[in-house]
Amino acid sequence: MRYLYDEFKNRFQQYYESVKPITEKHNEVNKLKYHHTFRVVNEIKLLGEHLKLSEESIFFVKLIALFHDVGRFEQFARYQTFSDKDSIDHAELSVQIIRENNLLSGLDEKDTSLVETAILNHNKFAIAKNLTDEQLFFTKLIRDADKLDILYVVTNKKKYYIPDDAKDDSQELNQAFVENIKNYELASYDDINGVLDYVLLRLSWVFDLSFGYTVQQFRERNYLKKMLEQLPESEQKNEIRAAIESFINKKVIVES
């Protein structure tokens, strides 16, 4: 290997420790994002191994995961929120932090571009069109791994389920989001108003998963069941369940 992952892990750790929490809430959410980071590292490693990636490629996917959310710590320090629409694009801030702190020092230009490009695109509604095949592949890997762990957090750690920008607690489902799901479409953060919108948005993530392995994990970890339990009983809920189950079955069969 040209590079040693542990060297970059130590840089991440040093940077994390340098961002001193300004409140107890900041300390709490910093720890949340810290542990999220290393779970995503593990998720992307497992995905890479399933896809039989080379040792060098596994190194790069782990590096992308390690730094994909490094801007989150500074984001909360500045704005007291993780809502990008109410503050700053955290992927862009992550790349800014990486550059300002030389966190990728030692990588050549091509490898630096690969890592930064994947990070910049990991949170976007749609991936940029001008990526190389390699950049696109690695971007899809981090998007899948990141979503798997966020779904773990919101279905297993209830205190983190409700985002701080979910202002509307209406029990009516957003019909536009329901239609997105019925049409196998990704819902947009731009259209979110309330708590249930977040549930629907995250359910729609299944349509943005790029790899059959990841879709299979979505099913095996019961994310559909756990999130549907957060919705009121209705015909819309039944339609959502049917659409997602149909999509999962098709995706897994095609890629198995």
Short mmCIF file of N, CA and C in Angstrom, two decimals, residues 47-196:
data_model
loop_
_atom_site.label_atom_id
_atom_site.label_comp_id
_atom_site.label_asym_id
_atom_site.label_seq_id
_atom_site.Cartn_x
_atom_site.Cartn_y
_atom_site.Cartn_z
N LEU A 47 -19.14 -3.10 2.32
CA LEU A 47 -19.66 -2.99 0.95
C LEU A 47 -18.54 -3.23 -0.05
N GLY A 48 -17.39 -2.61 0.19
CA GLY A 48 -16.25 -2.79 -0.72
C GLY A 48 -15.79 -4.23 -0.78
N GLU A 49 -15.77 -4.89 0.38
CA GLU A 49 -15.36 -6.29 0.40
C GLU A 49 -16.38 -7.16 -0.33
N HIS A 50 -17.66 -6.85 -0.17
CA HIS A 50 -18.70 -7.61 -0.90
C HIS A 50 -18.51 -7.46 -2.41
N LEU A 51 -18.10 -6.28 -2.84
CA LEU A 51 -17.88 -6.02 -4.26
C LEU A 51 -16.50 -6.49 -4.73
N LYS A 52 -15.74 -7.07 -3.79
CA LYS A 52 -14.41 -7.62 -4.09
C LYS A 52 -13.45 -6.53 -4.63
N LEU A 53 -13.48 -5.37 -3.99
CA LEU A 53 -12.56 -4.31 -4.36
C LEU A 53 -11.14 -4.66 -3.93
N SER A 54 -10.18 -4.05 -4.58
CA SER A 54 -8.78 -4.28 -4.24
C SER A 54 -8.46 -3.67 -2.88
N GLU A 55 -7.33 -4.07 -2.32
CA GLU A 55 -6.89 -3.51 -1.04
C GLU A 55 -6.72 -2.00 -1.13
N GLU A 56 -6.20 -1.53 -2.25
CA GLU A 56 -6.01 -0.09 -2.41
C GLU A 56 -7.36 0.62 -2.49
N SER A 57 -8.32 0.06 -3.20
CA SER A 57 -9.64 0.68 -3.28
C SER A 57 -10.33 0.69 -1.92
N ILE A 58 -10.14 -0.37 -1.14
CA ILE A 58 -10.70 -0.40 0.21
C ILE A 58 -10.11 0.73 1.04
N PHE A 59 -8.82 0.99 0.88
CA PHE A 59 -8.20 2.11 1.58
C PHE A 59 -8.90 3.41 1.23
N PHE A 60 -9.13 3.64 -0.04
CA PHE A 60 -9.73 4.92 -0.46
C PHE A 60 -11.18 5.05 -0.01
N VAL A 61 -11.94 3.96 -0.04
CA VAL A 61 -13.33 4.09 0.41
C VAL A 61 -13.38 4.38 1.91
N LYS A 62 -12.47 3.78 2.67
CA LYS A 62 -12.40 4.06 4.11
C LYS A 62 -11.99 5.51 4.35
N LEU A 63 -11.09 6.02 3.54
CA LEU A 63 -10.63 7.40 3.69
C LEU A 63 -11.77 8.38 3.39
N ILE A 64 -12.52 8.10 2.35
CA ILE A 64 -13.68 8.93 2.01
C ILE A 64 -14.68 8.94 3.17
N ALA A 65 -14.96 7.77 3.72
CA ALA A 65 -15.89 7.69 4.84
C ALA A 65 -15.36 8.41 6.07
N LEU A 66 -14.07 8.30 6.31
CA LEU A 66 -13.46 8.92 7.48
C LEU A 66 -13.66 10.43 7.49
N PHE A 67 -13.57 11.05 6.31
CA PHE A 67 -13.62 12.51 6.25
C PHE A 67 -14.93 13.06 5.68
N HIS A 68 -15.89 12.19 5.37
CA HIS A 68 -17.09 12.67 4.66
C HIS A 68 -17.89 13.69 5.46
N ASP A 69 -17.84 13.59 6.79
CA ASP A 69 -18.63 14.50 7.64
C ASP A 69 -17.74 15.34 8.55
N VAL A 70 -16.48 15.50 8.21
CA VAL A 70 -15.57 16.20 9.11
C VAL A 70 -15.98 17.66 9.31
N GLY A 71 -16.75 18.21 8.40
CA GLY A 71 -17.24 19.57 8.54
C GLY A 71 -18.40 19.71 9.52
N ARG A 72 -18.99 18.60 9.93
CA ARG A 72 -20.15 18.65 10.82
C ARG A 72 -19.81 19.30 12.16
N PHE A 73 -18.61 19.05 12.68
CA PHE A 73 -18.24 19.58 13.99
C PHE A 73 -18.20 21.11 13.97
N GLU A 74 -17.60 21.66 12.92
CA GLU A 74 -17.53 23.11 12.78
C GLU A 74 -18.89 23.69 12.42
N GLN A 75 -19.67 22.95 11.65
CA GLN A 75 -21.02 23.41 11.28
C GLN A 75 -21.86 23.69 12.52
N PHE A 76 -21.85 22.75 13.46
CA PHE A 76 -22.66 22.96 14.65
C PHE A 76 -22.08 24.07 15.53
N ALA A 77 -20.75 24.18 15.56
CA ALA A 77 -20.13 25.25 16.34
C ALA A 77 -20.55 26.62 15.82
N ARG A 78 -20.67 26.75 14.51
CA ARG A 78 -21.02 28.05 13.90
C ARG A 78 -22.52 28.34 13.97
N TYR A 79 -23.33 27.32 13.69
CA TYR A 79 -24.75 27.56 13.44
C TYR A 79 -25.70 26.88 14.43
N GLN A 80 -25.17 26.02 15.31
CA GLN A 80 -25.99 25.28 16.27
C GLN A 80 -27.08 24.45 15.59
N THR A 81 -26.77 23.94 14.42
CA THR A 81 -27.69 23.07 13.69
C THR A 81 -26.92 22.21 12.70
N PHE A 82 -27.50 21.07 12.35
CA PHE A 82 -26.97 20.23 11.27
C PHE A 82 -27.80 20.39 10.00
N SER A 83 -28.75 21.29 10.01
CA SER A 83 -29.58 21.53 8.82
C SER A 83 -28.78 22.34 7.81
N ASP A 84 -28.44 21.72 6.69
CA ASP A 84 -27.67 22.43 5.66
C ASP A 84 -28.44 23.62 5.11
N LYS A 85 -29.76 23.46 4.94
CA LYS A 85 -30.53 24.54 4.33
C LYS A 85 -30.62 25.76 5.25
N ASP A 86 -30.40 25.55 6.56
CA ASP A 86 -30.43 26.65 7.51
C ASP A 86 -29.03 27.14 7.88
N SER A 87 -28.00 26.54 7.27
CA SER A 87 -26.64 26.93 7.64
C SER A 87 -25.71 26.91 6.43
N ILE A 88 -25.05 25.78 6.19
CA ILE A 88 -24.06 25.66 5.13
C ILE A 88 -24.03 24.22 4.65
N ASP A 89 -23.70 24.01 3.40
CA ASP A 89 -23.58 22.66 2.86
C ASP A 89 -22.43 21.96 3.59
N HIS A 90 -22.76 20.92 4.35
CA HIS A 90 -21.72 20.32 5.19
C HIS A 90 -20.66 19.55 4.39
N ALA A 91 -21.00 19.10 3.19
CA ALA A 91 -20.00 18.44 2.35
C ALA A 91 -18.96 19.44 1.87
N GLU A 92 -19.44 20.61 1.46
CA GLU A 92 -18.51 21.66 1.02
C GLU A 92 -17.65 22.14 2.18
N LEU A 93 -18.26 22.25 3.37
CA LEU A 93 -17.48 22.64 4.55
C LEU A 93 -16.47 21.56 4.90
N SER A 94 -16.82 20.30 4.72
CA SER A 94 -15.88 19.21 5.00
C SER A 94 -14.64 19.33 4.12
N VAL A 95 -14.83 19.60 2.83
CA VAL A 95 -13.69 19.74 1.93
C VAL A 95 -12.87 20.97 2.31
N GLN A 96 -13.53 22.04 2.71
CA GLN A 96 -12.81 23.24 3.16
C GLN A 96 -11.95 22.91 4.38
N ILE A 97 -12.51 22.19 5.34
CA ILE A 97 -11.78 21.80 6.55
C ILE A 97 -10.60 20.90 6.18
N ILE A 98 -10.82 19.97 5.28
CA ILE A 98 -9.76 19.07 4.83
C ILE A 98 -8.58 19.86 4.27
N ARG A 99 -8.88 20.84 3.44
CA ARG A 99 -7.83 21.62 2.80
C ARG A 99 -7.12 22.53 3.81
N GLU A 100 -7.89 23.18 4.66
CA GLU A 100 -7.30 24.12 5.62
C GLU A 100 -6.40 23.42 6.63
N ASN A 101 -6.71 22.16 6.92
CA ASN A 101 -5.95 21.42 7.92
C ASN A 101 -5.03 20.36 7.32
N ASN A 102 -4.92 20.37 5.99
CA ASN A 102 -4.01 19.43 5.29
C ASN A 102 -4.27 17.98 5.69
N LEU A 103 -5.53 17.63 5.82
CA LEU A 103 -5.87 16.30 6.29
C LEU A 103 -5.57 15.21 5.26
N LEU A 104 -5.45 15.59 4.00
CA LEU A 104 -5.12 14.61 2.95
C LEU A 104 -3.68 14.75 2.49
N SER A 105 -2.87 15.45 3.25
CA SER A 105 -1.47 15.63 2.90
C SER A 105 -0.79 14.27 2.69
N GLY A 106 -0.07 14.15 1.58
CA GLY A 106 0.59 12.89 1.25
C GLY A 106 -0.05 12.19 0.08
N LEU A 107 -1.32 12.48 -0.20
CA LEU A 107 -1.98 11.92 -1.38
C LEU A 107 -1.55 12.70 -2.61
N ASP A 108 -1.46 12.03 -3.74
CA ASP A 108 -1.16 12.77 -4.97
C ASP A 108 -2.42 13.49 -5.45
N GLU A 109 -2.29 14.30 -6.48
CA GLU A 109 -3.39 15.15 -6.93
C GLU A 109 -4.61 14.34 -7.36
N LYS A 110 -4.37 13.26 -8.09
CA LYS A 110 -5.48 12.44 -8.59
C LYS A 110 -6.24 11.80 -7.43
N ASP A 111 -5.53 11.27 -6.46
CA ASP A 111 -6.18 10.60 -5.34
C ASP A 111 -6.89 11.61 -4.44
N THR A 112 -6.31 12.78 -4.27
CA THR A 112 -6.96 13.84 -3.50
C THR A 112 -8.27 14.24 -4.16
N SER A 113 -8.24 14.38 -5.48
CA SER A 113 -9.44 14.74 -6.23
C SER A 113 -10.52 13.67 -6.08
N LEU A 114 -10.12 12.41 -6.10
CA LEU A 114 -11.07 11.30 -5.95
C LEU A 114 -11.79 11.39 -4.60
N VAL A 115 -11.02 11.57 -3.54
CA VAL A 115 -11.60 11.63 -2.20
C VAL A 115 -12.49 12.85 -2.05
N GLU A 116 -11.99 14.01 -2.45
CA GLU A 116 -12.77 15.25 -2.29
C GLU A 116 -14.05 15.23 -3.13
N THR A 117 -13.97 14.70 -4.34
CA THR A 117 -15.14 14.66 -5.21
C THR A 117 -16.24 13.78 -4.62
N ALA A 118 -15.86 12.62 -4.10
CA ALA A 118 -16.84 11.73 -3.47
C ALA A 118 -17.48 12.41 -2.26
N ILE A 119 -16.67 13.09 -1.47
CA ILE A 119 -17.20 13.78 -0.29
C ILE A 119 -18.15 14.91 -0.71
N LEU A 120 -17.77 15.69 -1.70
CA LEU A 120 -18.61 16.80 -2.16
C LEU A 120 -19.97 16.33 -2.65
N ASN A 121 -20.02 15.13 -3.19
CA ASN A 121 -21.27 14.62 -3.77
C ASN A 121 -22.04 13.67 -2.86
N HIS A 122 -21.53 13.41 -1.66
CA HIS A 122 -22.17 12.37 -0.85
C HIS A 122 -23.54 12.78 -0.33
N ASN A 123 -23.80 14.08 -0.23
CA ASN A 123 -25.06 14.54 0.35
C ASN A 123 -25.99 15.23 -0.64
N LYS A 124 -25.62 15.27 -1.90
CA LYS A 124 -26.41 16.00 -2.88
C LYS A 124 -27.64 15.21 -3.31
N PHE A 125 -28.67 15.94 -3.71
CA PHE A 125 -29.88 15.29 -4.23
C PHE A 125 -29.54 14.46 -5.46
N ALA A 126 -28.70 15.00 -6.32
CA ALA A 126 -28.25 14.28 -7.51
C ALA A 126 -26.74 14.44 -7.64
N ILE A 127 -26.08 13.41 -8.08
CA ILE A 127 -24.64 13.42 -8.27
C ILE A 127 -24.29 14.29 -9.48
N ALA A 128 -23.21 15.04 -9.37
CA ALA A 128 -22.76 15.89 -10.48
C ALA A 128 -22.54 15.06 -11.74
N LYS A 129 -22.75 15.68 -12.89
CA LYS A 129 -22.69 14.97 -14.17
C LYS A 129 -21.27 14.84 -14.73
N ASN A 130 -20.32 15.62 -14.20
CA ASN A 130 -18.99 15.69 -14.82
C ASN A 130 -17.96 14.79 -14.16
N LEU A 131 -18.39 13.78 -13.42
CA LEU A 131 -17.45 12.91 -12.73
C LEU A 131 -16.88 11.85 -13.67
N THR A 132 -15.66 11.41 -13.38
CA THR A 132 -15.11 10.27 -14.09
C THR A 132 -15.83 9.01 -13.61
N ASP A 133 -15.66 7.92 -14.33
CA ASP A 133 -16.29 6.66 -13.92
C ASP A 133 -15.82 6.26 -12.52
N GLU A 134 -14.54 6.45 -12.24
CA GLU A 134 -14.02 6.09 -10.92
C GLU A 134 -14.60 6.98 -9.83
N GLN A 135 -14.66 8.27 -10.08
CA GLN A 135 -15.24 9.19 -9.09
C GLN A 135 -16.71 8.87 -8.84
N LEU A 136 -17.44 8.55 -9.90
CA LEU A 136 -18.86 8.22 -9.77
C LEU A 136 -19.04 6.96 -8.93
N PHE A 137 -18.23 5.96 -9.18
CA PHE A 137 -18.32 4.69 -8.45
C PHE A 137 -18.07 4.91 -6.95
N PHE A 138 -17.02 5.64 -6.63
CA PHE A 138 -16.69 5.87 -5.22
C PHE A 138 -17.73 6.78 -4.55
N THR A 139 -18.31 7.69 -5.31
CA THR A 139 -19.37 8.54 -4.77
C THR A 139 -20.59 7.69 -4.42
N LYS A 140 -20.94 6.75 -5.27
CA LYS A 140 -22.08 5.88 -4.99
C LYS A 140 -21.83 5.03 -3.75
N LEU A 141 -20.59 4.61 -3.55
CA LEU A 141 -20.25 3.80 -2.38
C LEU A 141 -20.49 4.58 -1.09
N ILE A 142 -20.01 5.83 -1.03
CA ILE A 142 -20.17 6.60 0.21
C ILE A 142 -21.63 6.99 0.42
N ARG A 143 -22.35 7.28 -0.64
CA ARG A 143 -23.78 7.62 -0.48
C ARG A 143 -24.55 6.44 0.12
N ASP A 144 -24.27 5.23 -0.36
CA ASP A 144 -24.96 4.06 0.17
C ASP A 144 -24.59 3.80 1.63
N ALA A 145 -23.30 3.84 1.93
CA ALA A 145 -22.85 3.55 3.29
C ALA A 145 -23.37 4.58 4.28
N ASP A 146 -23.36 5.83 3.88
CA ASP A 146 -23.84 6.91 4.74
C ASP A 146 -25.33 6.73 5.04
N LYS A 147 -26.11 6.43 4.04
CA LYS A 147 -27.55 6.25 4.24
C LYS A 147 -27.85 5.07 5.16
N LEU A 148 -27.11 3.98 4.99
CA LEU A 148 -27.35 2.82 5.85
C LEU A 148 -27.19 3.19 7.32
N ASP A 149 -26.16 3.97 7.63
CA ASP A 149 -25.96 4.28 9.05
C ASP A 149 -26.93 5.33 9.55
N ILE A 150 -27.28 6.30 8.74
CA ILE A 150 -28.29 7.28 9.18
C ILE A 150 -29.60 6.57 9.48
N LEU A 151 -29.95 5.60 8.66
CA LEU A 151 -31.17 4.83 8.90
C LEU A 151 -31.06 4.03 10.20
N TYR A 152 -29.87 3.55 10.50
CA TYR A 152 -29.65 2.87 11.79
C TYR A 152 -29.92 3.84 12.94
N VAL A 153 -29.39 5.04 12.85
CA VAL A 153 -29.54 6.03 13.93
C VAL A 153 -31.00 6.38 14.13
N VAL A 154 -31.72 6.67 13.04
CA VAL A 154 -33.10 7.16 13.20
C VAL A 154 -34.09 6.05 13.51
N THR A 155 -33.68 4.79 13.39
CA THR A 155 -34.59 3.71 13.74
C THR A 155 -34.21 3.04 15.06
N ASN A 156 -33.04 3.35 15.60
CA ASN A 156 -32.59 2.70 16.84
C ASN A 156 -32.28 3.67 17.97
N LYS A 157 -32.07 4.94 17.65
CA LYS A 157 -31.75 5.93 18.67
C LYS A 157 -32.80 7.03 18.59
N LYS A 158 -33.94 6.82 19.24
CA LYS A 158 -35.11 7.65 19.04
C LYS A 158 -34.88 9.12 19.39
N LYS A 159 -33.98 9.41 20.33
CA LYS A 159 -33.78 10.80 20.73
C LYS A 159 -33.20 11.63 19.60
N TYR A 160 -32.61 10.96 18.60
CA TYR A 160 -32.04 11.68 17.46
C TYR A 160 -32.94 11.64 16.24
N TYR A 161 -34.13 11.06 16.43
CA TYR A 161 -35.00 10.88 15.26
C TYR A 161 -35.54 12.19 14.72
N ILE A 162 -35.95 13.10 15.60
CA ILE A 162 -36.60 14.32 15.14
C ILE A 162 -35.57 15.42 14.89
N PRO A 163 -35.36 15.83 13.66
CA PRO A 163 -34.41 16.90 13.35
C PRO A 163 -34.84 18.23 13.94
N ASP A 164 -33.88 19.11 14.18
CA ASP A 164 -34.22 20.37 14.83
C ASP A 164 -34.95 21.34 13.92
N ASP A 165 -35.02 21.04 12.61
CA ASP A 165 -35.74 21.95 11.71
C ASP A 165 -37.11 21.39 11.32
N ALA A 166 -37.54 20.31 12.00
CA ALA A 166 -38.87 19.74 11.75
C ALA A 166 -39.87 20.49 12.61
N LYS A 167 -40.48 21.49 12.03
CA LYS A 167 -41.32 22.41 12.80
C LYS A 167 -42.80 22.01 12.80
N ASP A 168 -43.23 21.29 11.81
CA ASP A 168 -44.65 20.94 11.66
C ASP A 168 -44.86 19.52 12.19
N ASP A 169 -45.75 19.34 13.16
CA ASP A 169 -46.00 18.02 13.71
C ASP A 169 -47.33 17.43 13.23
N SER A 170 -47.79 17.88 12.06
CA SER A 170 -49.03 17.38 11.49
C SER A 170 -48.94 15.87 11.25
N GLN A 171 -50.05 15.18 11.44
CA GLN A 171 -50.12 13.74 11.20
C GLN A 171 -50.60 13.41 9.78
N GLU A 172 -50.77 14.44 8.96
CA GLU A 172 -51.13 14.23 7.56
C GLU A 172 -49.87 13.97 6.74
N LEU A 173 -49.90 12.95 5.90
CA LEU A 173 -48.75 12.64 5.07
C LEU A 173 -48.68 13.58 3.88
N ASN A 174 -47.49 14.00 3.55
CA ASN A 174 -47.24 14.87 2.40
C ASN A 174 -47.51 14.06 1.12
N GLN A 175 -48.58 14.39 0.43
CA GLN A 175 -48.98 13.59 -0.74
C GLN A 175 -47.94 13.63 -1.84
N ALA A 176 -47.22 14.74 -1.97
CA ALA A 176 -46.16 14.81 -2.99
C ALA A 176 -45.07 13.78 -2.70
N PHE A 177 -44.73 13.61 -1.42
CA PHE A 177 -43.72 12.61 -1.04
C PHE A 177 -44.25 11.19 -1.25
N VAL A 178 -45.54 11.01 -0.95
CA VAL A 178 -46.15 9.69 -1.18
C VAL A 178 -46.07 9.34 -2.67
N GLU A 179 -46.36 10.32 -3.53
CA GLU A 179 -46.28 10.09 -4.97
C GLU A 179 -44.85 9.81 -5.41
N ASN A 180 -43.88 10.52 -4.82
CA ASN A 180 -42.47 10.23 -5.10
C ASN A 180 -42.17 8.76 -4.86
N ILE A 181 -42.62 8.26 -3.71
CA ILE A 181 -42.33 6.88 -3.35
C ILE A 181 -43.05 5.91 -4.28
N LYS A 182 -44.29 6.18 -4.60
CA LYS A 182 -45.05 5.30 -5.49
C LYS A 182 -44.42 5.25 -6.88
N ASN A 183 -43.70 6.33 -7.24
CA ASN A 183 -43.04 6.39 -8.55
C ASN A 183 -41.56 6.02 -8.48
N TYR A 184 -41.13 5.44 -7.34
CA TYR A 184 -39.73 5.05 -7.14
C TYR A 184 -38.78 6.25 -7.26
N GLU A 185 -39.18 7.38 -6.70
CA GLU A 185 -38.39 8.61 -6.81
C GLU A 185 -37.88 9.06 -5.45
N LEU A 186 -36.73 9.71 -5.46
CA LEU A 186 -36.15 10.28 -4.26
C LEU A 186 -36.86 11.59 -3.92
N ALA A 187 -37.31 11.73 -2.67
CA ALA A 187 -37.92 12.98 -2.22
C ALA A 187 -36.83 13.99 -1.88
N SER A 188 -37.21 15.28 -1.89
CA SER A 188 -36.23 16.35 -1.73
C SER A 188 -36.33 17.03 -0.37
N TYR A 189 -35.17 17.34 0.21
CA TYR A 189 -35.13 18.11 1.46
C TYR A 189 -35.81 19.47 1.29
N ASP A 190 -35.77 20.00 0.08
CA ASP A 190 -36.33 21.34 -0.15
C ASP A 190 -37.83 21.40 0.13
N ASP A 191 -38.50 20.25 0.09
CA ASP A 191 -39.95 20.22 0.26
C ASP A 191 -40.39 19.78 1.65
N ILE A 192 -39.44 19.68 2.58
CA ILE A 192 -39.77 19.21 3.93
C ILE A 192 -40.37 20.32 4.79
N ASN A 193 -41.44 19.98 5.51
CA ASN A 193 -42.04 20.91 6.45
C ASN A 193 -42.07 20.36 7.88
N GLY A 194 -42.26 19.05 8.00
CA GLY A 194 -42.47 18.52 9.34
C GLY A 194 -41.85 17.17 9.59
N VAL A 195 -42.17 16.63 10.76
CA VAL A 195 -41.58 15.40 11.25
C VAL A 195 -41.85 14.23 10.31
N LEU A 196 -43.11 14.04 9.91
CA LEU A 196 -43.43 12.90 9.06
C LEU A 196 -42.81 13.02 7.68
#
